[in-house]
Amino acid sequence: MRAEEAAGDTTDAGDGTDADADSDADGDEARVARAVLAVPGVARLTGVLGRAVHIEQHAAAGSLPRRHARVELATDRGHRALDVALAVRAAVGAALPDHPSVAVLVTEVG
């Protein structure tokens, strides 16, 4: 799956956000996809639960809002899934300037 495809549908959901914020999120998702695909052991992005790269804003009561990224991927044969997932978490955190929290969902092991 190409990095641009991992960003998913770019149509406006009608939730009142402005177009600049949507395009920034799409750019961030493509940036994350490129970073993930560069990690040794990543075979491809999968998108089993929707988009392969999903970035959202989390705001808990009494804390500052923070973004969260979820990445779905398949690993290559010969690489431990845990090692790949940890490397992907680090790569995604480094790829974005706000260093979001990152969840990696391994949907297939090669």
Coordinates of N, CA, C and O in Angstrom, one line a residue:
M1 N 0.9 -1.2 0.0 CA 0.0 0.0 0.0 C 0.9 1.2 0.0 O 1.8 1.3 0.8
R2 N 0.6 2.2 -0.9 CA 1.4 3.4 -1.0 C 1.1 4.3 0.2 O 0.0 4.2 0.8
A3 N 2.0 5.2 0.6 CA 1.8 6.1 1.7 C 0.6 7.0 1.5 O -0.1 7.2 2.5
E4 N 0.4 7.4 0.3 CA -0.8 8.3 0.0 C -2.1 7.6 0.2 O -3.1 8.1 0.7
E5 N -2.1 6.3 -0.1 CA -3.3 5.5 0.0 C -3.6 5.2 1.5 O -4.8 5.1 1.9
A6 N -2.6 5.2 2.3 CA -2.8 4.9 3.7 C -3.5 6.0 4.4 O -4.2 5.8 5.5
A7 N -3.5 7.2 3.9 CA -4.1 8.3 4.5 C -5.7 8.2 4.4 O -6.4 8.8 5.2
G8 N -6.1 7.3 3.5 CA -7.6 7.0 3.4 C -8.3 8.1 2.7 O -7.8 8.9 2.0
D9 N -9.6 8.1 2.9 CA -10.5 9.1 2.3 C -10.2 10.5 2.8 O -10.2 10.7 4.0
T10 N -10.1 11.4 1.9 CA -9.8 12.8 2.3 C -11.0 13.7 2.2 O -10.9 14.9 2.2
T11 N -12.2 13.2 2.0 CA -13.4 14.0 1.9 C -13.7 14.6 3.3 O -13.4 14.0 4.3
D12 N -14.4 15.7 3.3 CA -14.7 16.4 4.5 C -15.9 15.6 5.2 O -16.9 15.3 4.5
A13 N -15.8 15.4 6.5 CA -16.8 14.6 7.2 C -17.9 15.5 7.7 O -18.9 15.1 8.3
G14 N -17.8 16.8 7.4 CA -18.8 17.8 7.8 C -18.9 18.0 9.3 O -19.9 18.3 9.9
D15 N -17.7 17.8 10.0 CA -17.7 18.0 11.5 C -17.4 19.4 11.9 O -17.1 19.6 13.1
G16 N -17.3 20.3 11.0 CA -17.0 21.7 11.4 C -15.5 22.1 11.4 O -15.2 23.2 11.8
T17 N -14.6 21.1 11.1 CA -13.2 21.5 11.1 C -12.9 22.2 9.8 O -13.6 22.0 8.8
D18 N -11.9 23.0 9.8 CA -11.6 23.8 8.6 C -10.7 22.9 7.6 O -10.1 21.9 8.0
A19 N -10.7 23.3 6.4 CA -10.0 22.5 5.4 C -8.5 22.4 5.6 O -7.9 21.4 5.3
D20 N -7.9 23.5 6.2 CA -6.5 23.5 6.4 C -6.1 22.4 7.4 O -5.1 21.7 7.3
A21 N -6.9 22.3 8.5 CA -6.7 21.2 9.5 C -6.8 19.8 8.9 O -6.0 18.9 9.2
D22 N -7.8 19.6 8.0 CA -7.9 18.4 7.3 C -6.7 18.0 6.4 O -6.2 16.9 6.5
S23 N -6.3 19.0 5.7 CA -5.1 18.8 4.8 C -3.9 18.5 5.6 O -3.0 17.7 5.2
D24 N -3.7 19.2 6.7 CA -2.5 19.0 7.6 C -2.6 17.5 8.1 O -1.5 16.8 8.2
A25 N -3.7 17.1 8.5 CA -3.9 15.7 9.0 C -3.6 14.7 7.9 O -2.9 13.7 8.2
D26 N -4.0 14.9 6.7 CA -3.8 14.0 5.6 C -2.3 14.0 5.3 O -1.7 12.9 5.1
G27 N -1.6 15.2 5.4 CA -0.2 15.2 5.2 C 0.6 14.5 6.3 O 1.6 13.8 6.0
D28 N 0.1 14.6 7.5 CA 0.7 13.9 8.6 C 0.5 12.4 8.5 O 1.5 11.6 8.8
E29 N -0.6 11.9 8.0 CA -0.9 10.5 7.8 C 0.0 10.0 6.7 O 0.6 8.9 6.9
A30 N 0.3 10.7 5.7 CA 1.2 10.3 4.6 C 2.6 10.2 5.1 O 3.4 9.3 4.8
R31 N 3.0 11.2 5.9 CA 4.3 11.3 6.5 C 4.5 10.1 7.4 O 5.6 9.4 7.4
V32 N 3.5 9.7 8.2 CA 3.6 8.6 9.1 C 3.7 7.3 8.3 O 4.5 6.4 8.6
A33 N 2.9 7.2 7.2 CA 3.0 6.0 6.4 C 4.4 5.8 5.8 O 4.9 4.7 5.8
R34 N 5.0 6.9 5.3 CA 6.3 6.8 4.8 C 7.3 6.3 5.8 O 8.2 5.5 5.6
A35 N 7.2 6.9 7.0 CA 8.1 6.5 8.1 C 8.0 5.0 8.5 O 8.9 4.3 8.7
V36 N 6.7 4.6 8.5 CA 6.4 3.2 8.9 C 7.0 2.2 7.8 O 7.7 1.2 8.1
L37 N 6.8 2.5 6.5 CA 7.3 1.7 5.5 C 8.8 1.6 5.4 O 9.4 0.7 4.8
A38 N 9.5 2.6 6.0 CA 11.0 2.6 6.0 C 11.5 1.8 7.1 O 12.7 1.5 7.1
V39 N 10.7 1.3 8.0 CA 11.2 0.5 9.2 C 11.5 -0.9 8.7 O 10.6 -1.6 8.1
P40 N 12.7 -1.5 9.0 CA 13.0 -2.8 8.6 C 12.0 -3.8 9.3 O 11.7 -3.7 10.5
G41 N 11.5 -4.7 8.5 CA 10.5 -5.7 9.0 C 9.1 -5.4 8.7 O 8.2 -6.3 8.9
V42 N 8.8 -4.2 8.2 CA 7.4 -3.9 7.8 C 7.2 -4.3 6.4 O 7.9 -3.9 5.5
A43 N 6.3 -5.3 6.2 CA 6.0 -5.7 4.8 C 5.1 -4.8 4.1 O 5.3 -4.5 2.9
R44 N 4.0 -4.3 4.8 CA 3.1 -3.4 4.2 C 2.1 -2.8 5.2 O 2.0 -3.4 6.3
L45 N 1.4 -1.8 4.9 CA 0.3 -1.3 5.7 C -0.9 -2.1 5.3 O -1.1 -2.4 4.2
T46 N -1.8 -2.3 6.3 CA -2.9 -3.2 6.0 C -4.3 -2.5 6.1 O -5.1 -2.7 5.2
G47 N -4.6 -1.8 7.1 CA -5.9 -1.1 7.1 C -7.1 -2.1 7.4 O -8.1 -1.9 6.8
V48 N -6.9 -3.1 8.2 CA -8.0 -4.0 8.5 C -9.2 -3.3 9.2 O -10.3 -3.6 8.9
L49 N -8.9 -2.4 10.1 CA -10.0 -1.7 10.9 C -10.4 -0.4 10.3 O -11.0 0.4 10.9
G50 N -10.0 -0.1 9.0 CA -10.3 1.2 8.4 C -9.0 1.6 7.7 O -8.3 0.8 7.0
R51 N -8.7 2.8 7.9 CA -7.4 3.3 7.3 C -6.2 2.7 8.0 O -6.2 2.4 9.2
A52 N -5.1 2.5 7.3 CA -3.9 1.9 7.8 C -3.3 2.8 8.8 O -2.7 2.4 9.8
V53 N -3.4 4.1 8.6 CA -2.8 5.2 9.5 C -4.0 6.1 9.9 O -4.7 6.6 9.0
H54 N -4.2 6.2 11.2 CA -5.3 7.0 11.7 C -4.7 7.9 12.8 O -4.1 7.4 13.7
I55 N -4.9 9.2 12.6 CA -4.5 10.1 13.6 C -5.7 10.9 14.2 O -6.5 11.4 13.4
E56 N -5.8 11.0 15.5 CA -6.9 11.7 16.1 C -6.4 12.5 17.3 O -5.4 12.2 17.9
Q57 N -7.2 13.4 17.7 CA -7.0 14.3 18.8 C -7.6 13.7 20.1 O -8.8 13.4 20.0
H58 N -6.9 13.5 21.1 CA -7.4 13.0 22.4 C -7.4 14.2 23.4 O -6.4 14.8 23.5
A59 N -8.5 14.4 24.1 CA -8.5 15.4 25.1 C -9.2 14.8 26.3 O -10.4 14.5 26.3
A60 N -8.4 14.6 27.4 CA -8.9 14.1 28.6 C -9.2 15.2 29.6 O -8.5 16.3 29.5
A61 N -10.2 15.0 30.4 CA -10.5 16.1 31.4 C -9.3 16.3 32.3 O -8.7 15.4 32.8
G62 N -8.9 17.6 32.5 CA -7.8 17.9 33.4 C -6.5 17.7 32.8 O -5.5 17.8 33.5
S63 N -6.4 17.5 31.4 CA -5.1 17.4 30.8 C -5.1 18.1 29.5 O -6.1 18.4 28.9
L64 N -3.9 18.3 29.0 CA -3.8 19.0 27.7 C -4.2 18.0 26.5 O -3.9 16.8 26.7
P65 N -4.7 18.5 25.5 CA -5.1 17.7 24.3 C -3.8 17.1 23.7 O -2.8 17.8 23.7
R66 N -3.9 15.9 23.2 CA -2.7 15.3 22.6 C -3.2 14.4 21.5 O -4.2 13.8 21.6
R67 N -2.4 14.4 20.4 CA -2.8 13.5 19.3 C -2.4 12.1 19.6 O -1.4 11.8 20.3
H68 N -3.1 11.2 18.9 CA -2.8 9.7 19.0 C -2.8 9.2 17.6 O -3.7 9.4 16.8
A69 N -1.8 8.3 17.3 CA -1.7 7.7 16.0 C -1.9 6.2 16.2 O -1.3 5.6 17.1
R70 N -2.7 5.6 15.3 CA -2.8 4.1 15.2 C -2.3 3.7 13.8 O -2.7 4.2 12.8
V71 N -1.5 2.7 13.8 CA -0.9 2.2 12.6 C -1.2 0.7 12.5 O -0.9 -0.1 13.5
E72 N -1.7 0.2 11.4 CA -1.9 -1.2 11.1 C -1.0 -1.7 10.1 O -0.9 -1.1 9.0
L73 N -0.3 -2.8 10.4 CA 0.7 -3.3 9.4 C 0.9 -4.8 9.5 O 0.4 -5.5 10.4
A74 N 1.6 -5.3 8.5 CA 2.0 -6.7 8.4 C 3.5 -6.7 8.5 O 4.2 -5.8 8.0
T75 N 4.1 -7.7 9.1 CA 5.5 -7.8 9.3 C 6.1 -8.8 8.3 O 5.4 -9.7 7.8
D76 N 7.4 -8.7 8.0 CA 8.1 -9.6 7.1 C 8.5 -10.8 7.9 O 8.7 -10.8 9.1
R77 N 8.7 -11.9 7.2 CA 9.3 -13.1 7.8 C 10.7 -12.8 8.2 O 11.4 -12.1 7.6
G78 N 11.1 -13.4 9.3 CA 12.4 -13.2 9.8 C 12.6 -12.0 10.8 O 13.7 -11.7 11.2
H79 N 11.5 -11.3 11.1 CA 11.5 -10.2 12.0 C 10.5 -10.5 13.1 O 9.4 -10.9 12.8
R80 N 10.9 -10.3 14.3 CA 10.0 -10.4 15.5 C 9.0 -9.3 15.4 O 9.4 -8.1 15.3
A81 N 7.7 -9.6 15.6 CA 6.7 -8.6 15.5 C 6.9 -7.6 16.6 O 6.6 -6.4 16.4
L82 N 7.3 -8.0 17.8 CA 7.5 -7.0 18.9 C 8.6 -6.0 18.5 O 8.4 -4.8 18.7
D83 N 9.7 -6.5 18.0 CA 10.8 -5.6 17.6 C 10.3 -4.6 16.5 O 10.7 -3.4 16.6
V84 N 9.6 -5.1 15.6 CA 9.1 -4.2 14.5 C 8.1 -3.2 15.1 O 8.2 -2.0 14.7
A85 N 7.2 -3.6 15.9 CA 6.2 -2.7 16.5 C 6.9 -1.6 17.3 O 6.5 -0.4 17.2
L86 N 7.9 -1.9 18.1 CA 8.6 -0.9 18.9 C 9.4 0.0 18.0 O 9.4 1.3 18.2
A87 N 10.0 -0.5 16.9 CA 10.7 0.4 16.0 C 9.7 1.3 15.2 O 10.0 2.5 15.0
V88 N 8.5 0.8 14.9 CA 7.5 1.7 14.3 C 7.0 2.7 15.2 O 6.8 3.9 14.8
R89 N 6.8 2.4 16.5 CA 6.4 3.4 17.5 C 7.4 4.6 17.5 O 7.0 5.7 17.5
A90 N 8.6 4.2 17.6 CA 9.7 5.2 17.6 C 9.7 6.1 16.4 O 9.9 7.3 16.4
A91 N 9.6 5.4 15.2 CA 9.6 6.1 13.9 C 8.5 7.1 13.8 O 8.7 8.2 13.3
V92 N 7.3 6.6 14.2 CA 6.1 7.5 14.0 C 6.2 8.7 15.0 O 6.0 9.8 14.6
G93 N 6.7 8.4 16.2 CA 6.9 9.5 17.2 C 7.9 10.6 16.7 O 7.7 11.8 16.9
A94 N 8.9 10.1 16.0 CA 9.9 11.0 15.5 C 9.5 11.7 14.2 O 10.0 12.8 13.9
A95 N 8.6 11.1 13.5 CA 8.1 11.7 12.2 C 7.3 12.9 12.4 O 7.2 13.7 11.5
L96 N 6.6 13.0 13.5 CA 5.7 14.2 13.7 C 6.2 15.1 14.8 O 6.7 14.7 15.8
P97 N 6.1 16.4 14.6 CA 6.7 17.4 15.5 C 6.1 17.4 16.9 O 6.8 17.7 17.8
D98 N 4.9 16.9 17.1 CA 4.3 17.0 18.4 C 4.4 15.6 19.1 O 4.0 15.5 20.3
H99 N 5.1 14.7 18.5 CA 5.4 13.4 19.2 C 4.2 12.8 19.8 O 4.1 12.6 21.0
P100 N 3.2 12.4 19.0 CA 2.0 11.8 19.6 C 2.2 10.4 20.2 O 3.2 9.8 20.0
S101 N 1.2 10.0 21.0 CA 1.2 8.6 21.4 C 0.9 7.8 20.2 O 0.3 8.2 19.3
V102 N 1.5 6.5 20.2 CA 1.3 5.7 19.0 C 1.0 4.3 19.4 O 1.5 3.7 20.4
A103 N 0.0 3.7 18.8 CA -0.4 2.3 18.9 C -0.1 1.6 17.6 O -0.4 2.1 16.5
V104 N 0.5 0.4 17.7 CA 0.8 -0.3 16.5 C 0.0 -1.6 16.5 O 0.1 -2.4 17.5
L105 N -0.8 -1.9 15.5 CA -1.6 -3.1 15.4 C -1.0 -4.0 14.3 O -1.0 -3.6 13.2
V106 N -0.4 -5.1 14.7 CA 0.2 -6.0 13.8 C -1.0 -7.0 13.4 O -1.4 -7.8 14.2
T107 N -1.4 -6.9 12.1 CA -2.5 -7.7 11.7 C -2.1 -8.9 10.9 O -3.0 -9.8 10.7
E108 N -0.9 -9.0 10.6 CA -0.4 -10.2 9.9 C 1.1 -10.4 10.1 O 1.9 -9.4 10.1
V109 N 1.5 -11.6 10.4 CA 2.9 -11.9 10.6 C 3.4 -12.8 9.4 O 2.8 -13.8 9.2
G110 N 4.4 -12.3 8.7 CA 4.9 -13.0 7.5 C 5.7 -14.2 7.7 O 6.2 -14.9 8.2

